[in-house]
Short mmCIF file of C-alpha atoms and ligand atoms in Angstrom, two decimals:
data_model
loop_
_atom_site.label_atom_id
_atom_site.label_comp_id
_atom_site.label_asym_id
_atom_site.label_seq_id
_atom_site.Cartn_x
_atom_site.Cartn_y
_atom_site.Cartn_z
CA MET P 1425 -0.04 -0.03 -0.08
CA GLU P 1426 2.66 2.55 1.03
CA LYS P 1427 4.53 2.29 -2.33
CA ARG P 1428 1.45 3.46 -4.24
CA ARG P 1429 1.28 6.93 -5.56
CA LYS P 1430 -0.29 9.37 -3.10
CA ILE P 1431 -3.26 11.20 -4.55
CA PHE P 1432 -3.84 13.34 -1.43
CA GLU P 1433 -1.49 14.03 1.48
CA VAL P 1434 -3.15 15.67 4.42
CA LYS P 1435 -0.74 16.98 6.98
CA HIS P 1436 -1.76 18.43 10.51
CA LEU P 1437 -4.85 19.90 8.88
CA GLN P 1438 -6.87 22.38 11.08
CA LYS P 1439 -10.25 24.10 10.44
CA TYR P 1440 -11.43 26.33 13.22
CA TYR P 1441 -14.63 28.47 13.12
CA PHE P 1442 -15.61 31.39 15.32
CA THR P 1443 -19.20 31.54 16.46
CA GLN P 1444 -21.06 34.87 16.63
CA GLN P 1445 -20.03 34.93 20.36
CA LYS P 1446 -16.42 34.70 19.24
CA GLN P 1447 -16.09 31.31 20.67
CA GLN P 1448 -13.49 29.05 18.82
CA LEU P 1449 -14.92 25.67 17.35
CA LYS P 1450 -12.15 23.38 16.40
CA ALA P 1451 -14.01 21.38 13.72
CA VAL P 1452 -10.89 19.65 12.40
CA ASP P 1453 -7.91 19.80 14.69
CA ASP P 1454 -4.42 18.35 13.57
CA VAL P 1455 -5.61 15.63 11.25
CA SER P 1456 -3.11 13.78 9.07
CA PHE P 1457 -3.63 11.07 6.54
CA ASP P 1458 -2.75 9.99 2.99
CA ILE P 1459 -5.09 8.62 0.26
CA TYR P 1460 -3.36 6.34 -2.24
CA GLU P 1461 -4.17 5.72 -5.91
CA GLY P 1462 -7.07 3.29 -6.49
CA GLU P 1463 -8.13 2.94 -2.89
CA THR P 1464 -11.27 4.01 -1.02
CA LEU P 1465 -10.64 5.72 2.25
CA GLY P 1466 -13.70 5.72 4.56
CA ILE P 1467 -14.02 8.36 7.23
CA VAL P 1468 -16.48 7.73 9.94
CA GLY P 1469 -17.82 9.47 13.02
CA GLU P 1470 -20.91 10.69 14.70
CA SER P 1471 -22.47 14.08 13.31
CA GLY P 1472 -20.43 17.13 14.33
CA CYS P 1473 -17.12 15.09 14.45
CA GLY P 1474 -15.65 17.14 11.58
CA LYS P 1475 -15.57 14.45 8.91
CA THR P 1476 -17.43 16.44 6.24
CA THR P 1477 -15.48 19.60 7.08
CA CYS P 1478 -12.37 17.66 6.76
CA GLY P 1479 -13.25 16.41 3.19
CA LYS P 1480 -14.40 19.77 2.08
CA THR P 1481 -11.19 21.46 3.36
CA CYS P 1482 -9.14 18.75 1.56
CA LEU P 1483 -11.02 19.84 -1.59
CA GLY P 1484 -10.45 23.50 -1.01
CA MET P 1485 -14.10 24.12 -0.62
CA VAL P 1486 -13.53 25.77 2.65
CA ASP P 1487 -10.21 27.59 3.67
CA LYS P 1488 -7.96 25.76 6.12
CA THR P 1489 -6.91 27.33 9.43
CA GLY P 1490 -3.58 25.48 9.52
CA GLY P 1491 -1.68 22.43 8.12
CA GLU P 1492 -1.34 21.35 4.48
CA VAL P 1493 -3.23 19.48 1.80
CA LEU P 1494 -1.36 18.43 -1.23
CA PHE P 1495 -3.01 16.94 -4.38
CA LEU P 1496 -0.62 15.10 -6.57
CA GLY P 1497 2.09 17.20 -4.68
CA LYS P 1498 0.32 20.51 -5.29
CA ASP P 1499 -1.03 22.59 -2.31
CA VAL P 1500 -4.77 22.55 -2.81
CA HIS P 1501 -5.12 25.97 -1.04
CA ALA P 1502 -2.44 27.79 -3.07
CA MET P 1503 -3.39 26.72 -6.65
CA ASN P 1504 -3.54 29.46 -9.45
CA ARG P 1505 -6.63 29.59 -11.58
CA LYS P 1506 -5.38 27.22 -14.23
CA GLU P 1507 -4.19 24.70 -11.58
CA HIS P 1508 -7.65 25.00 -9.91
CA PHE P 1509 -9.59 24.56 -13.08
CA GLU P 1510 -7.67 21.29 -13.81
CA PHE P 1511 -8.13 20.28 -10.14
CA THR P 1512 -11.92 20.67 -10.57
CA LYS P 1513 -11.81 18.22 -13.46
CA LYS P 1514 -9.69 15.62 -11.69
CA VAL P 1515 -11.57 15.87 -8.37
CA GLN P 1516 -15.44 15.49 -8.29
CA MET P 1517 -17.98 15.18 -5.59
CA VAL P 1518 -21.13 13.29 -4.93
CA PHE P 1519 -23.34 15.07 -2.42
CA GLN P 1520 -25.17 13.96 0.57
CA ASP P 1521 -28.73 14.93 -0.45
CA PRO P 1522 -29.66 14.32 -4.05
CA TYR P 1523 -32.84 16.42 -3.53
CA ALA P 1524 -30.83 19.57 -2.55
CA SER P 1525 -27.86 19.09 -4.88
CA LEU P 1526 -29.64 18.83 -8.27
CA ASP P 1527 -31.97 21.53 -9.62
CA PRO P 1528 -35.41 19.75 -9.87
CA HIS P 1529 -36.35 21.81 -12.90
CA GLN P 1530 -33.23 21.03 -14.91
CA LYS P 1531 -33.18 18.38 -17.60
CA VAL P 1532 -30.97 15.34 -16.83
CA TYR P 1533 -29.10 15.88 -19.98
CA GLN P 1534 -28.17 19.43 -19.03
CA ILE P 1535 -26.85 18.41 -15.75
CA ILE P 1536 -24.70 15.57 -17.14
CA ALA P 1537 -23.47 17.59 -20.04
CA GLU P 1538 -22.50 20.71 -18.13
CA GLY P 1539 -19.01 19.33 -16.97
CA ILE P 1540 -18.34 17.95 -20.38
CA GLN P 1541 -18.92 21.49 -21.91
CA ILE P 1542 -17.01 23.36 -19.29
CA HIS P 1543 -14.00 21.16 -19.65
CA LYS P 1544 -14.44 20.77 -23.48
CA ILE P 1545 -14.36 17.10 -23.29
CA ALA P 1546 -16.38 16.28 -26.39
CA LYS P 1547 -15.34 17.40 -29.85
CA ASN P 1548 -18.78 18.15 -31.01
CA LYS P 1549 -22.47 17.78 -30.10
CA LYS P 1550 -22.79 14.15 -31.29
CA GLU P 1551 -19.84 13.10 -29.25
CA GLU P 1552 -21.30 14.96 -26.25
CA GLU P 1553 -24.70 13.10 -26.68
CA LYS P 1554 -22.73 9.84 -26.88
CA LEU P 1555 -20.96 10.53 -23.65
CA VAL P 1556 -24.11 11.62 -21.82
CA PHE P 1557 -25.95 8.44 -22.95
CA GLU P 1558 -23.04 6.07 -21.96
CA LEU P 1559 -22.80 7.75 -18.59
CA LEU P 1560 -26.56 7.25 -18.01
CA GLU P 1561 -26.32 3.54 -18.94
CA MET P 1562 -23.22 3.27 -16.68
CA VAL P 1563 -25.18 4.41 -13.71
CA GLY P 1564 -28.16 2.09 -14.43
CA LEU P 1565 -30.31 4.58 -16.04
CA ASN P 1566 -31.23 4.80 -19.73
CA VAL P 1567 -31.15 7.07 -22.81
CA GLU P 1568 -34.99 8.01 -22.48
CA HIS P 1569 -34.19 9.55 -18.99
CA ALA P 1570 -31.97 12.33 -20.58
CA ALA P 1571 -34.92 14.47 -21.69
CA ARG P 1572 -36.77 14.26 -18.26
CA ASN P 1573 -36.71 16.84 -15.50
CA VAL P 1574 -35.01 15.81 -12.29
CA HIS P 1575 -38.13 16.19 -10.18
CA GLU P 1576 -39.59 13.12 -11.98
CA PHE P 1577 -37.16 10.90 -10.43
CA SER P 1578 -36.77 9.12 -7.03
CA GLY P 1579 -34.07 9.74 -4.50
CA GLY P 1580 -32.13 6.67 -5.60
CA GLN P 1581 -32.40 7.70 -9.28
CA ARG P 1582 -31.38 11.27 -8.41
CA GLN P 1583 -28.23 9.96 -6.71
CA ARG P 1584 -27.40 7.96 -9.92
CA ILE P 1585 -27.78 11.22 -12.01
CA GLY P 1586 -25.41 12.95 -9.36
CA ILE P 1587 -23.00 10.19 -9.86
CA ALA P 1588 -23.15 10.47 -13.66
CA ARG P 1589 -22.73 14.19 -13.41
CA ALA P 1590 -19.53 13.53 -11.23
CA LEU P 1591 -18.04 11.00 -13.61
CA SER P 1592 -18.84 13.17 -16.72
CA VAL P 1593 -15.43 14.81 -16.61
CA ASN P 1594 -13.63 11.66 -16.17
CA PRO P 1595 -12.14 12.39 -12.70
CA GLU P 1596 -9.33 10.57 -10.89
CA PHE P 1597 -10.77 11.18 -7.49
CA LEU P 1598 -14.43 11.14 -6.15
CA PHE P 1599 -15.40 12.64 -2.68
CA CYS P 1600 -18.56 10.88 -1.55
CA ASP P 1601 -20.05 12.97 1.25
CA GLU P 1602 -22.58 10.51 3.03
CA PRO P 1603 -24.07 9.71 -0.34
CA ILE P 1604 -26.66 7.24 0.89
CA SER P 1605 -27.72 8.79 4.23
CA ALA P 1606 -30.77 10.63 2.65
CA LEU P 1607 -31.93 7.46 0.75
CA ASP P 1608 -34.23 4.74 1.79
CA VAL P 1609 -32.40 1.69 3.38
CA SER P 1610 -33.67 -0.35 0.48
CA ILE P 1611 -31.81 1.72 -2.07
CA GLN P 1612 -28.53 2.38 0.01
CA ALA P 1613 -26.94 -0.96 -0.96
CA GLN P 1614 -27.69 -0.45 -4.63
CA ILE P 1615 -25.81 2.94 -4.61
CA ILE P 1616 -22.95 1.54 -2.65
CA ASN P 1617 -22.74 -1.54 -5.18
CA LEU P 1618 -22.81 0.94 -8.05
CA LEU P 1619 -19.96 3.12 -6.43
CA MET P 1620 -17.92 0.04 -5.89
CA LYS P 1621 -18.46 -1.13 -9.48
CA LEU P 1622 -17.54 2.23 -10.95
CA GLN P 1623 -14.55 2.50 -8.66
CA LYS P 1624 -13.12 -0.67 -10.08
CA GLU P 1625 -13.92 -0.07 -13.71
CA ARG P 1626 -12.59 3.52 -13.73
CA ASN P 1627 -9.72 3.04 -11.18
CA LEU P 1628 -11.08 5.80 -9.08
CA THR P 1629 -9.68 6.98 -5.76
CA MET P 1630 -12.34 7.65 -3.37
CA LEU P 1631 -12.99 9.38 -0.05
CA PHE P 1632 -16.15 8.11 1.41
CA ILE P 1633 -17.75 9.87 4.50
CA ALA P 1634 -20.37 8.06 6.62
CA HIS P 1635 -21.54 8.31 10.14
CA ASP P 1636 -22.02 4.50 10.52
CA LEU P 1637 -19.28 1.85 10.44
CA SER P 1638 -21.56 -0.74 9.00
CA ILE P 1639 -21.98 1.40 5.76
CA VAL P 1640 -18.31 1.81 5.05
CA LYS P 1641 -17.34 -1.78 5.83
CA HIS P 1642 -17.73 -3.07 2.23
CA ILE P 1643 -16.60 -0.03 0.34
CA SER P 1644 -13.47 1.02 2.18
CA ASP P 1645 -9.95 -0.33 1.76
CA ARG P 1646 -9.02 1.56 4.83
CA ILE P 1647 -11.05 3.64 7.47
CA GLY P 1648 -10.31 6.56 9.55
CA VAL P 1649 -12.45 7.04 12.69
CA MET P 1650 -12.96 10.68 13.78
CA TYR P 1651 -14.23 12.00 17.24
CA LEU P 1652 -14.74 15.73 18.03
CA GLY P 1653 -12.37 16.96 15.33
CA LYS P 1654 -9.65 14.42 15.83
CA MET P 1655 -8.76 11.32 13.94
CA VAL P 1656 -8.52 8.56 16.50
CA GLU P 1657 -7.82 5.47 14.67
CA LEU P 1658 -6.77 4.73 10.94
CA THR P 1659 -6.28 1.33 9.56
CA ARG P 1660 -7.19 -1.17 6.88
CA SER P 1661 -10.86 -1.98 6.93
CA ASP P 1662 -10.33 -5.74 7.77
CA MET P 1663 -8.03 -4.78 10.63
CA LEU P 1664 -10.32 -2.32 12.01
CA TYR P 1665 -13.26 -4.74 12.28
CA ALA P 1666 -11.03 -7.74 13.44
CA ASN P 1667 -9.18 -5.82 15.96
CA PRO P 1668 -10.27 -2.33 16.84
CA LYS P 1669 -7.82 -0.61 19.16
CA HIS P 1670 -9.26 2.72 20.14
CA PRO P 1671 -12.07 2.50 22.92
CA TYR P 1672 -14.34 4.78 20.70
CA THR P 1673 -14.01 2.50 17.67
CA GLN P 1674 -14.76 -0.54 19.80
CA ALA P 1675 -17.89 1.18 21.12
CA LEU P 1676 -18.89 2.08 17.56
CA LEU P 1677 -18.52 -1.43 16.34
CA SER P 1678 -20.25 -3.14 19.24
CA ALA P 1679 -23.29 -0.99 18.52
CA ILE P 1680 -23.76 -2.50 15.06
CA PRO P 1681 -26.68 -4.78 15.16
CA ILE P 1682 -26.12 -8.33 14.13
CA ALA P 1683 -28.99 -10.19 12.48
CA ASP P 1684 -28.28 -13.61 13.96
CA PRO P 1685 -29.76 -13.63 17.58
CA ASP P 1686 -27.25 -16.19 18.76
CA GLU P 1687 -24.23 -14.31 17.44
CA SER P 1688 -25.63 -11.11 18.90
CA LYS P 1689 -25.94 -12.49 22.38
CA LYS P 1690 -22.25 -13.61 22.21
CA LYS P 1691 -21.23 -10.06 21.27
CA GLU P 1692 -19.92 -7.92 24.10
CA LYS P 1693 -21.53 -4.47 24.18
CA VAL P 1694 -19.37 -1.48 25.04
CA MET P 1695 -21.41 1.16 26.69
CA LEU P 1696 -20.53 4.69 26.08
CA ALA P 1697 -20.81 7.01 29.23
CA GLY P 1698 -22.42 10.45 28.74
CA ASP P 1699 -23.00 12.40 25.55
CA VAL P 1700 -20.65 13.80 22.98
CA PRO P 1701 -19.21 16.99 24.61
CA SER P 1702 -19.71 20.32 22.88
CA PRO P 1703 -17.01 21.03 20.13
CA LEU P 1704 -17.07 24.60 21.54
CA ASN P 1705 -15.76 23.42 24.86
CA PRO P 1706 -13.94 20.07 24.23
CA PRO P 1707 -12.34 18.29 27.32
CA LYS P 1708 -8.64 18.84 28.02
CA GLY P 1709 -6.42 16.02 27.19
CA CYS P 1710 -8.03 13.16 25.19
CA ARG P 1711 -11.47 14.42 23.85
CA PHE P 1712 -13.01 11.02 24.66
CA ALA P 1713 -11.96 10.89 28.19
CA GLY P 1714 -15.31 11.69 29.68
CA ARG P 1715 -17.00 8.78 27.99
CA CYS P 1716 -14.00 6.24 28.16
CA GLN P 1717 -14.24 3.30 30.57
CA HIS P 1718 -10.36 3.05 30.30
CA CYS P 1719 -9.74 6.70 31.28
CA MET P 1720 -6.48 7.03 33.24
CA GLU P 1721 -5.07 10.30 34.92
CA ILE P 1722 -2.97 11.18 31.97
CA CYS P 1723 -5.87 11.04 29.67
CA LYS P 1724 -7.42 14.16 31.36
CA THR P 1725 -4.41 16.38 30.71
CA ALA P 1726 -2.48 15.13 27.86
CA ASP P 1727 -3.79 14.84 24.25
CA PRO P 1728 -2.60 11.40 22.86
CA ASN P 1729 -0.44 11.47 19.73
CA MET P 1730 -1.19 9.13 16.69
CA VAL P 1731 1.15 6.05 17.08
CA GLU P 1732 1.55 3.03 14.72
CA VAL P 1733 0.64 0.01 16.83
CA GLU P 1734 1.10 -2.54 14.12
CA GLU P 1735 2.00 -2.04 10.42
CA GLY P 1736 -0.44 0.43 8.94
CA HIS P 1737 -2.55 0.54 12.04
CA PHE P 1738 -2.62 4.03 13.69
CA VAL P 1739 -4.26 4.91 17.13
CA ALA P 1740 -4.34 7.95 19.19
CA CYS P 1741 -4.89 6.67 22.74
CA HIS P 1742 -2.68 6.51 25.84
CA LEU P 1743 -3.30 2.79 26.20
CA TYR P 1744 -0.85 2.17 23.34
FE1 SF4 J 416 -9.55 6.44 26.81
FE2 SF4 J 416 -7.44 7.60 27.64
FE3 SF4 J 416 -7.44 6.21 25.28
FE4 SF4 J 416 -8.75 8.53 25.66
S1 SF4 J 416 -6.53 8.22 25.72
S2 SF4 J 416 -9.51 6.74 24.58
S3 SF4 J 416 -9.55 8.49 27.56
S4 SF4 J 416 -7.77 5.42 27.33
#
């Protein structure tokens, strides 16, 4: 894994906001990770943990407060216009809510063709049409859908249109920001399977944000777990499920329901004490300290650093 080309290098990234009362909110606080060519990195955490802000800051959609984000070696937050235009072709996004992210009165054709036109991908109108129709078929829709308005489609179909739009410029990288959380449970697996198929076929690199570990399990090669603006664990997907190290990851995994009642009884549940503290006033030391059943004195004063506990398995916890 480590020898593969790094698409993104995220180093000590910080994104702070100030509230109207001038309070500082550390949405992303000293987060570092790399994303390698052809892999899907899942980032998981409860709402408010900073995962979407982290993704958006990596894409330059919001300014950073500190740290660095490199895309193929170039600083995302210091690109000139030409570099940024190229970046918007190579990096595309699938949004959380397909109802809000697509204009309901636009024709599907227009939506998918827009990127092709902006980036002059087709030589002529005929080639543009061919590309749009191929994209529709690639995402499980058909040619007849091109002439319809977005409001005629279901949530799952709209998300397929959103995926076709993202792929229209032939990107290298796809940022999927909770792309299934607004969809019916019955549709979620279809969209995940579609994204996995497209990722393989087109050798895409993906960052996949989700609030639930069960969702990212199948799609991710590696998973990062975030808690209150911090990355607390990062490792291969199989390692995380087989041997979670951070007490927060252990609690998240133990909360995933198991269909088999016998297996479910055998599973040890890790109960979390208290609620997620306010990000405006996070605890000193380890941010998880107030909810952790292993909390020690040092945890209340010293913020744990990320350490590699086995090859490719990083944890920020004083237990290691
Ligand atoms: Fe728990 Fe301490 Fe580890 Fe934080 S650093 S997760 S409080 S054991």
